[in-house]
Coordinates of C-alpha atoms in Angstrom, one line a residue:
M1 CA 39.2 -23.6 9.3
R2 CA 37.0 -20.7 8.2
E3 CA 33.3 -21.3 9.1
R4 CA 30.9 -21.1 6.2
S5 CA 28.3 -18.3 6.2
P6 CA 24.8 -19.7 6.7
T7 CA 22.7 -19.9 3.6
P8 CA 20.3 -16.9 3.6
K9 CA 16.7 -17.7 4.0
P10 CA 14.5 -17.4 0.9
V11 CA 12.6 -14.2 0.3
L12 CA 8.8 -14.3 0.5
L13 CA 6.6 -11.4 -0.7
V14 CA 3.0 -11.4 0.6
A15 CA 0.7 -9.0 -1.2
L16 CA -2.3 -8.5 1.1
G17 CA -5.7 -7.7 -0.5
G18 CA -8.1 -5.1 0.9
N19 CA -10.0 -7.8 2.7
A20 CA -7.0 -8.2 5.0
L21 CA -8.2 -5.1 6.8
I22 CA -11.9 -4.7 5.9
R23 CA -14.2 -7.6 5.1
K24 CA -17.4 -7.5 3.1
G25 CA -20.3 -6.1 5.1
Q26 CA -18.1 -4.4 7.6
V27 CA -18.1 -0.7 8.4
G28 CA -14.3 -0.6 8.6
T29 CA -13.7 0.7 12.1
I30 CA -10.2 0.6 13.4
E31 CA -11.2 -2.1 15.8
E32 CA -12.4 -4.3 12.9
Q33 CA -9.3 -3.6 10.9
F34 CA -7.0 -4.6 13.8
A35 CA -9.0 -7.8 14.4
N36 CA -8.9 -8.7 10.7
L37 CA -5.2 -8.3 10.5
K38 CA -4.6 -10.9 13.2
I39 CA -5.3 -13.7 10.8
P40 CA -2.6 -13.0 8.2
M41 CA -0.1 -11.6 10.7
A42 CA -0.2 -14.8 12.8
Q43 CA 0.7 -16.8 9.7
I44 CA 3.4 -14.4 8.6
A45 CA 4.9 -14.5 12.1
R46 CA 5.2 -18.3 11.7
L47 CA 6.7 -18.0 8.3
S48 CA 9.3 -15.5 9.4
K49 CA 11.3 -18.3 11.0
D50 CA 12.0 -19.8 7.6
Y51 CA 11.7 -16.8 5.2
R52 CA 12.8 -13.2 4.8
I53 CA 9.6 -11.3 4.3
I54 CA 8.2 -8.3 2.4
I55 CA 4.6 -7.3 2.9
T56 CA 2.7 -5.1 0.5
H57 CA -0.9 -4.1 0.8
G58 CA -4.0 -2.4 -0.7
N59 CA -5.5 0.8 0.6
G60 CA -8.7 1.4 -1.4
P61 CA -11.1 1.7 1.4
Q62 CA -8.8 3.9 3.5
V63 CA -8.1 6.3 0.6
G64 CA -11.8 6.4 -0.2
N65 CA -12.5 7.4 3.4
L66 CA -10.0 10.2 3.2
L67 CA -11.5 11.5 0.0
L68 CA -15.0 11.4 1.5
Q69 CA -13.7 13.4 4.5
Q70 CA -12.3 16.0 2.1
E71 CA -15.6 16.2 0.3
S72 CA -17.3 16.8 3.6
C73 CA -15.1 19.7 4.8
D74 CA -14.2 23.0 3.1
A75 CA -12.4 24.5 6.1
V76 CA -9.0 23.1 5.1
P77 CA -7.2 22.8 1.7
R78 CA -7.9 19.5 -0.1
L79 CA -4.9 17.2 -0.6
P80 CA -3.9 15.6 -3.9
L81 CA -4.3 11.8 -4.3
E82 CA -0.5 11.2 -4.0
I83 CA -0.5 12.7 -0.5
L84 CA -3.5 10.6 0.5
V85 CA -1.7 7.5 -0.7
A86 CA 1.3 8.5 1.4
Q87 CA -0.9 9.0 4.5
T88 CA -2.5 5.5 4.1
Q89 CA 0.9 4.0 3.8
G90 CA 1.8 5.3 7.2
Q91 CA -1.5 4.4 8.7
I92 CA -1.7 0.8 7.4
G93 CA 2.0 0.3 8.0
Y94 CA 1.6 1.1 11.6
M95 CA -1.4 -1.3 11.9
I96 CA 0.5 -4.1 10.2
E97 CA 3.6 -3.6 12.3
S98 CA 1.9 -3.5 15.6
T99 CA -0.3 -6.5 14.9
L100 CA 2.7 -8.5 13.5
D101 CA 4.8 -7.6 16.5
E102 CA 2.1 -8.9 18.8
A103 CA 1.9 -12.1 16.8
L104 CA 5.7 -12.6 16.8
M105 CA 5.8 -12.2 20.6
A106 CA 3.0 -14.7 21.0
I107 CA 5.3 -17.4 19.4
G108 CA 8.3 -16.3 21.4
V109 CA 10.0 -14.2 18.8
N110 CA 10.9 -11.0 20.6
N111 CA 13.8 -9.5 18.6
Q112 CA 12.5 -9.5 15.0
P113 CA 13.1 -6.1 13.5
L114 CA 10.2 -4.5 11.5
V115 CA 10.1 -1.4 9.3
S116 CA 7.4 0.3 7.3
L117 CA 8.8 2.2 4.3
I118 CA 7.0 5.1 2.5
S119 CA 7.4 4.0 -1.1
Y120 CA 6.9 5.7 -4.4
V121 CA 6.7 4.0 -7.8
V122 CA 7.8 5.4 -11.2
V123 CA 5.2 5.4 -14.0
D124 CA 5.7 6.4 -17.6
K125 CA 4.2 9.8 -18.3
N126 CA 3.5 8.5 -21.9
D127 CA 1.5 5.5 -20.6
M128 CA -1.7 5.3 -22.6
A129 CA -3.6 5.1 -19.3
F130 CA -3.2 8.8 -18.9
L131 CA -5.5 9.3 -21.9
A132 CA -8.3 7.3 -20.4
P133 CA -9.0 7.5 -16.6
S134 CA -10.5 4.1 -15.6
K135 CA -10.2 3.6 -11.8
P136 CA -13.1 4.7 -9.7
V137 CA -12.1 6.2 -6.3
G138 CA -13.6 8.0 -3.4
P139 CA -17.3 8.7 -2.5
V140 CA -20.4 8.3 -4.5
F141 CA -22.2 11.3 -6.0
S142 CA -25.6 12.0 -7.6
Q143 CA -25.6 12.7 -11.4
E144 CA -26.4 16.4 -10.6
K145 CA -23.5 16.7 -8.1
A146 CA -21.1 14.8 -10.4
A147 CA -21.8 17.2 -13.3
G148 CA -20.4 20.1 -11.3
L149 CA -17.2 18.5 -10.0
P150 CA -13.8 19.7 -11.2
Y151 CA -12.6 16.2 -12.2
P152 CA -14.0 13.4 -14.4
T153 CA -16.5 10.9 -13.0
V154 CA -17.9 7.6 -14.1
K155 CA -21.2 5.9 -13.5
T156 CA -20.9 2.8 -11.3
S157 CA -23.5 0.4 -9.8
K158 CA -23.6 2.6 -6.7
G159 CA -23.7 6.0 -8.5
Y160 CA -21.2 8.4 -9.9
R161 CA -17.6 8.3 -8.7
R162 CA -14.4 10.2 -9.4
V163 CA -12.3 8.3 -11.9
V164 CA -8.4 8.5 -12.1
V165 CA -5.8 7.0 -14.3
S166 CA -4.1 3.7 -13.4
P167 CA -0.7 3.5 -15.2
K168 CA 1.6 0.5 -15.1
P169 CA 4.5 0.5 -12.6
V170 CA 7.9 0.9 -14.2
T171 CA 10.2 0.6 -11.2
I172 CA 10.2 0.9 -7.4
V173 CA 12.3 3.9 -6.3
E174 CA 13.3 2.4 -3.0
K175 CA 14.2 -1.1 -4.3
R176 CA 17.8 -0.9 -3.2
E177 CA 16.9 0.1 0.3
I178 CA 14.3 -2.6 0.5
K179 CA 16.8 -5.2 -0.6
R180 CA 19.3 -4.0 2.0
L181 CA 16.7 -4.1 4.7
I182 CA 15.6 -7.7 4.0
D183 CA 19.2 -8.8 3.7
A184 CA 19.8 -7.3 7.2
G185 CA 16.9 -9.3 8.6
F186 CA 14.1 -6.8 8.7
I187 CA 10.5 -7.6 7.8
V188 CA 9.6 -4.8 5.4
V189 CA 6.2 -3.3 4.8
C190 CA 6.2 -1.2 1.6
C191 CA 4.5 -0.3 -1.6
G192 CA 1.2 0.3 0.2
G193 CA -1.7 0.9 -2.2
G194 CA 0.6 0.3 -5.2
G195 CA 3.0 3.0 -4.1
I196 CA 2.9 6.8 -4.5
P197 CA 2.9 7.3 -8.3
V198 CA 5.6 9.6 -9.7
V199 CA 7.0 10.5 -13.1
R200 CA 10.6 11.4 -13.8
A201 CA 11.3 15.1 -14.1
G202 CA 15.0 15.4 -15.1
R203 CA 16.9 14.1 -12.0
T204 CA 13.9 14.3 -9.7
F205 CA 10.3 13.0 -9.5
D206 CA 6.9 14.7 -9.6
G207 CA 3.8 13.1 -8.0
V208 CA 0.8 12.5 -10.3
D209 CA -2.9 12.2 -9.6
A210 CA -3.2 8.4 -10.2
V211 CA -3.4 5.1 -8.5
I212 CA -1.2 2.0 -9.2
D213 CA -2.5 -1.5 -8.9
K214 CA -0.9 -2.9 -5.8
D215 CA -0.5 -6.4 -7.3
L216 CA 1.3 -5.2 -10.4
A217 CA 3.5 -3.0 -8.2
S218 CA 4.2 -6.0 -6.0
A219 CA 5.2 -8.1 -9.0
C220 CA 7.6 -5.3 -10.1
L221 CA 9.2 -5.1 -6.7
A222 CA 9.4 -8.9 -6.5
E223 CA 11.3 -9.0 -9.7
E224 CA 13.6 -6.1 -8.8
V225 CA 14.7 -7.4 -5.3
G226 CA 14.9 -11.1 -6.2
V227 CA 12.0 -12.6 -4.4
D228 CA 11.7 -16.4 -4.3
I229 CA 8.0 -16.7 -3.6
F230 CA 5.4 -14.1 -4.7
L231 CA 2.1 -14.8 -2.9
I232 CA -1.1 -12.8 -3.5
A233 CA -3.5 -13.2 -0.6
T234 CA -7.1 -12.6 -1.4
D235 CA -10.7 -13.6 -0.4
V236 CA -11.1 -16.6 -2.6
D237 CA -9.3 -20.0 -2.8
G238 CA -7.4 -19.2 -6.0
V239 CA -8.0 -18.6 -9.6
A240 CA -11.3 -19.9 -11.0
L241 CA -12.8 -20.4 -14.4
N242 CA -16.4 -19.4 -14.8
F243 CA -16.3 -17.7 -11.4
G244 CA -19.6 -17.4 -9.6
Q245 CA -21.3 -19.8 -12.1
P246 CA -22.7 -23.3 -11.5
D247 CA -19.7 -24.8 -13.4
Q248 CA -17.1 -22.7 -11.5
R249 CA -13.8 -24.6 -11.3
Y250 CA -10.6 -23.6 -9.4
L251 CA -7.2 -24.2 -10.9
S252 CA -4.5 -25.6 -8.8
V253 CA -1.7 -25.1 -11.4
V254 CA -1.9 -22.9 -14.5
S255 CA 0.8 -22.2 -17.1
L256 CA 1.5 -18.8 -18.6
E257 CA 0.0 -19.9 -21.9
E258 CA -3.1 -21.2 -20.3
A259 CA -3.5 -18.1 -18.2
A260 CA -3.2 -15.9 -21.3
R261 CA -5.9 -18.0 -23.1
H262 CA -8.2 -17.7 -20.1
I263 CA -7.8 -13.9 -20.1
V264 CA -8.7 -13.7 -23.8
E265 CA -11.8 -15.9 -23.0
G266 CA -12.9 -13.3 -20.4
H267 CA -12.7 -15.5 -17.3
F268 CA -11.2 -12.8 -15.0
S269 CA -12.9 -9.5 -14.1
A270 CA -10.8 -6.3 -14.5
G271 CA -11.6 -5.0 -11.1
A272 CA -10.8 -8.2 -9.2
M273 CA -8.9 -11.3 -10.4
L274 CA -7.4 -10.0 -13.7
P275 CA -4.6 -7.8 -12.2
K276 CA -3.7 -10.6 -9.8
V277 CA -3.3 -13.0 -12.7
E278 CA -1.4 -10.5 -14.7
A279 CA 0.9 -9.8 -11.8
A280 CA 1.6 -13.5 -11.2
M281 CA 2.3 -14.0 -14.9
Q282 CA 4.6 -11.0 -15.0
F283 CA 6.7 -12.4 -12.1
I284 CA 7.0 -15.9 -13.6
G285 CA 7.6 -14.5 -17.1
S286 CA 10.5 -12.4 -15.8
G287 CA 12.2 -15.5 -14.4
G288 CA 10.6 -15.7 -10.9
K289 CA 10.5 -19.0 -9.1
R290 CA 7.1 -19.3 -7.6
A291 CA 3.9 -17.2 -7.8
V292 CA 0.7 -18.3 -6.0
I293 CA -2.8 -16.8 -5.5
A294 CA -4.5 -18.1 -2.4
R295 CA -7.0 -17.3 0.4
L296 CA -5.9 -14.9 3.0
D297 CA -6.4 -17.3 5.9
R298 CA -4.4 -20.1 4.2
I299 CA -1.1 -18.3 3.6
V300 CA 1.1 -20.9 5.3
E301 CA -0.6 -23.8 3.4
A302 CA -0.2 -21.9 0.1
V303 CA 3.6 -21.4 0.7
D304 CA 3.8 -25.1 1.4
G305 CA 2.1 -25.8 -1.9
K306 CA -1.0 -27.3 -0.4
T307 CA -3.6 -24.8 -1.6
G308 CA -4.1 -21.9 -4.0
T309 CA -3.3 -21.5 -7.7
E310 CA 0.3 -21.8 -8.7
F311 CA 1.7 -20.3 -11.9
V312 CA 4.3 -22.1 -13.9
E313 CA 6.1 -21.2 -17.1
E314 CA 5.0 -24.2 -19.1

């Protein structure tokens, strides 16, 4: 009698926020980043026994540091943003892999294959975002310095900063490779910083000077590879109404209709919770099974349905 193939483990995608590496108030040394990664990696190691796992991550502080280094040195040619994103994918992928490998060995798992994948993401060259740069990146300049820079800047609470476009992701170029890797049992680290943004140029791709929101790119990937649970790990307990106000209230479950209404009411800030909510809505709206936004140090509990904000269709 032929033996039945074991049922494959469900697929979990964990999208790590920037606080996974650098917390508020920290300088962001390599030692701090490795120490901070131990918290989510210990949880992901535990979850790997029951799930096939994809890890995506932000890269804002790391790209900002590279931009600052470029502004401080004229001895070598400056690199475009797409190259800096690629550099941080390798840097952070290495840090995640090495920390996760250590966490796996600590629980007796010595043969779990890991891989970090340099990933690029297609955007639409006709995306309206290209008409209005909106994403501040890199160092802070004085008004006088900003006036002489060769790229657009915007005034922020800290001063003037370079501003770039942030188009919506259309598709993940390496989605087939990622799917094959997770089916083969690898834990895959990919789409770092939202991926390297490219536009189609005939049968090839051209990089563009832009940044892609990592949560929206993660939702796109989750849909394309058939993820079962899409978890966005951040520095708050979940999605809250009236965040930071005396009447702040966290939501344990929210429907797509309710979430859309809360967006219109202005409950979520564009630079923080809004793209996370939109990403979760996108995944559930496309037929995804579970989408959760939860605190970084409670990933296991969120997967078990004990904490965080869960999105449902109705």
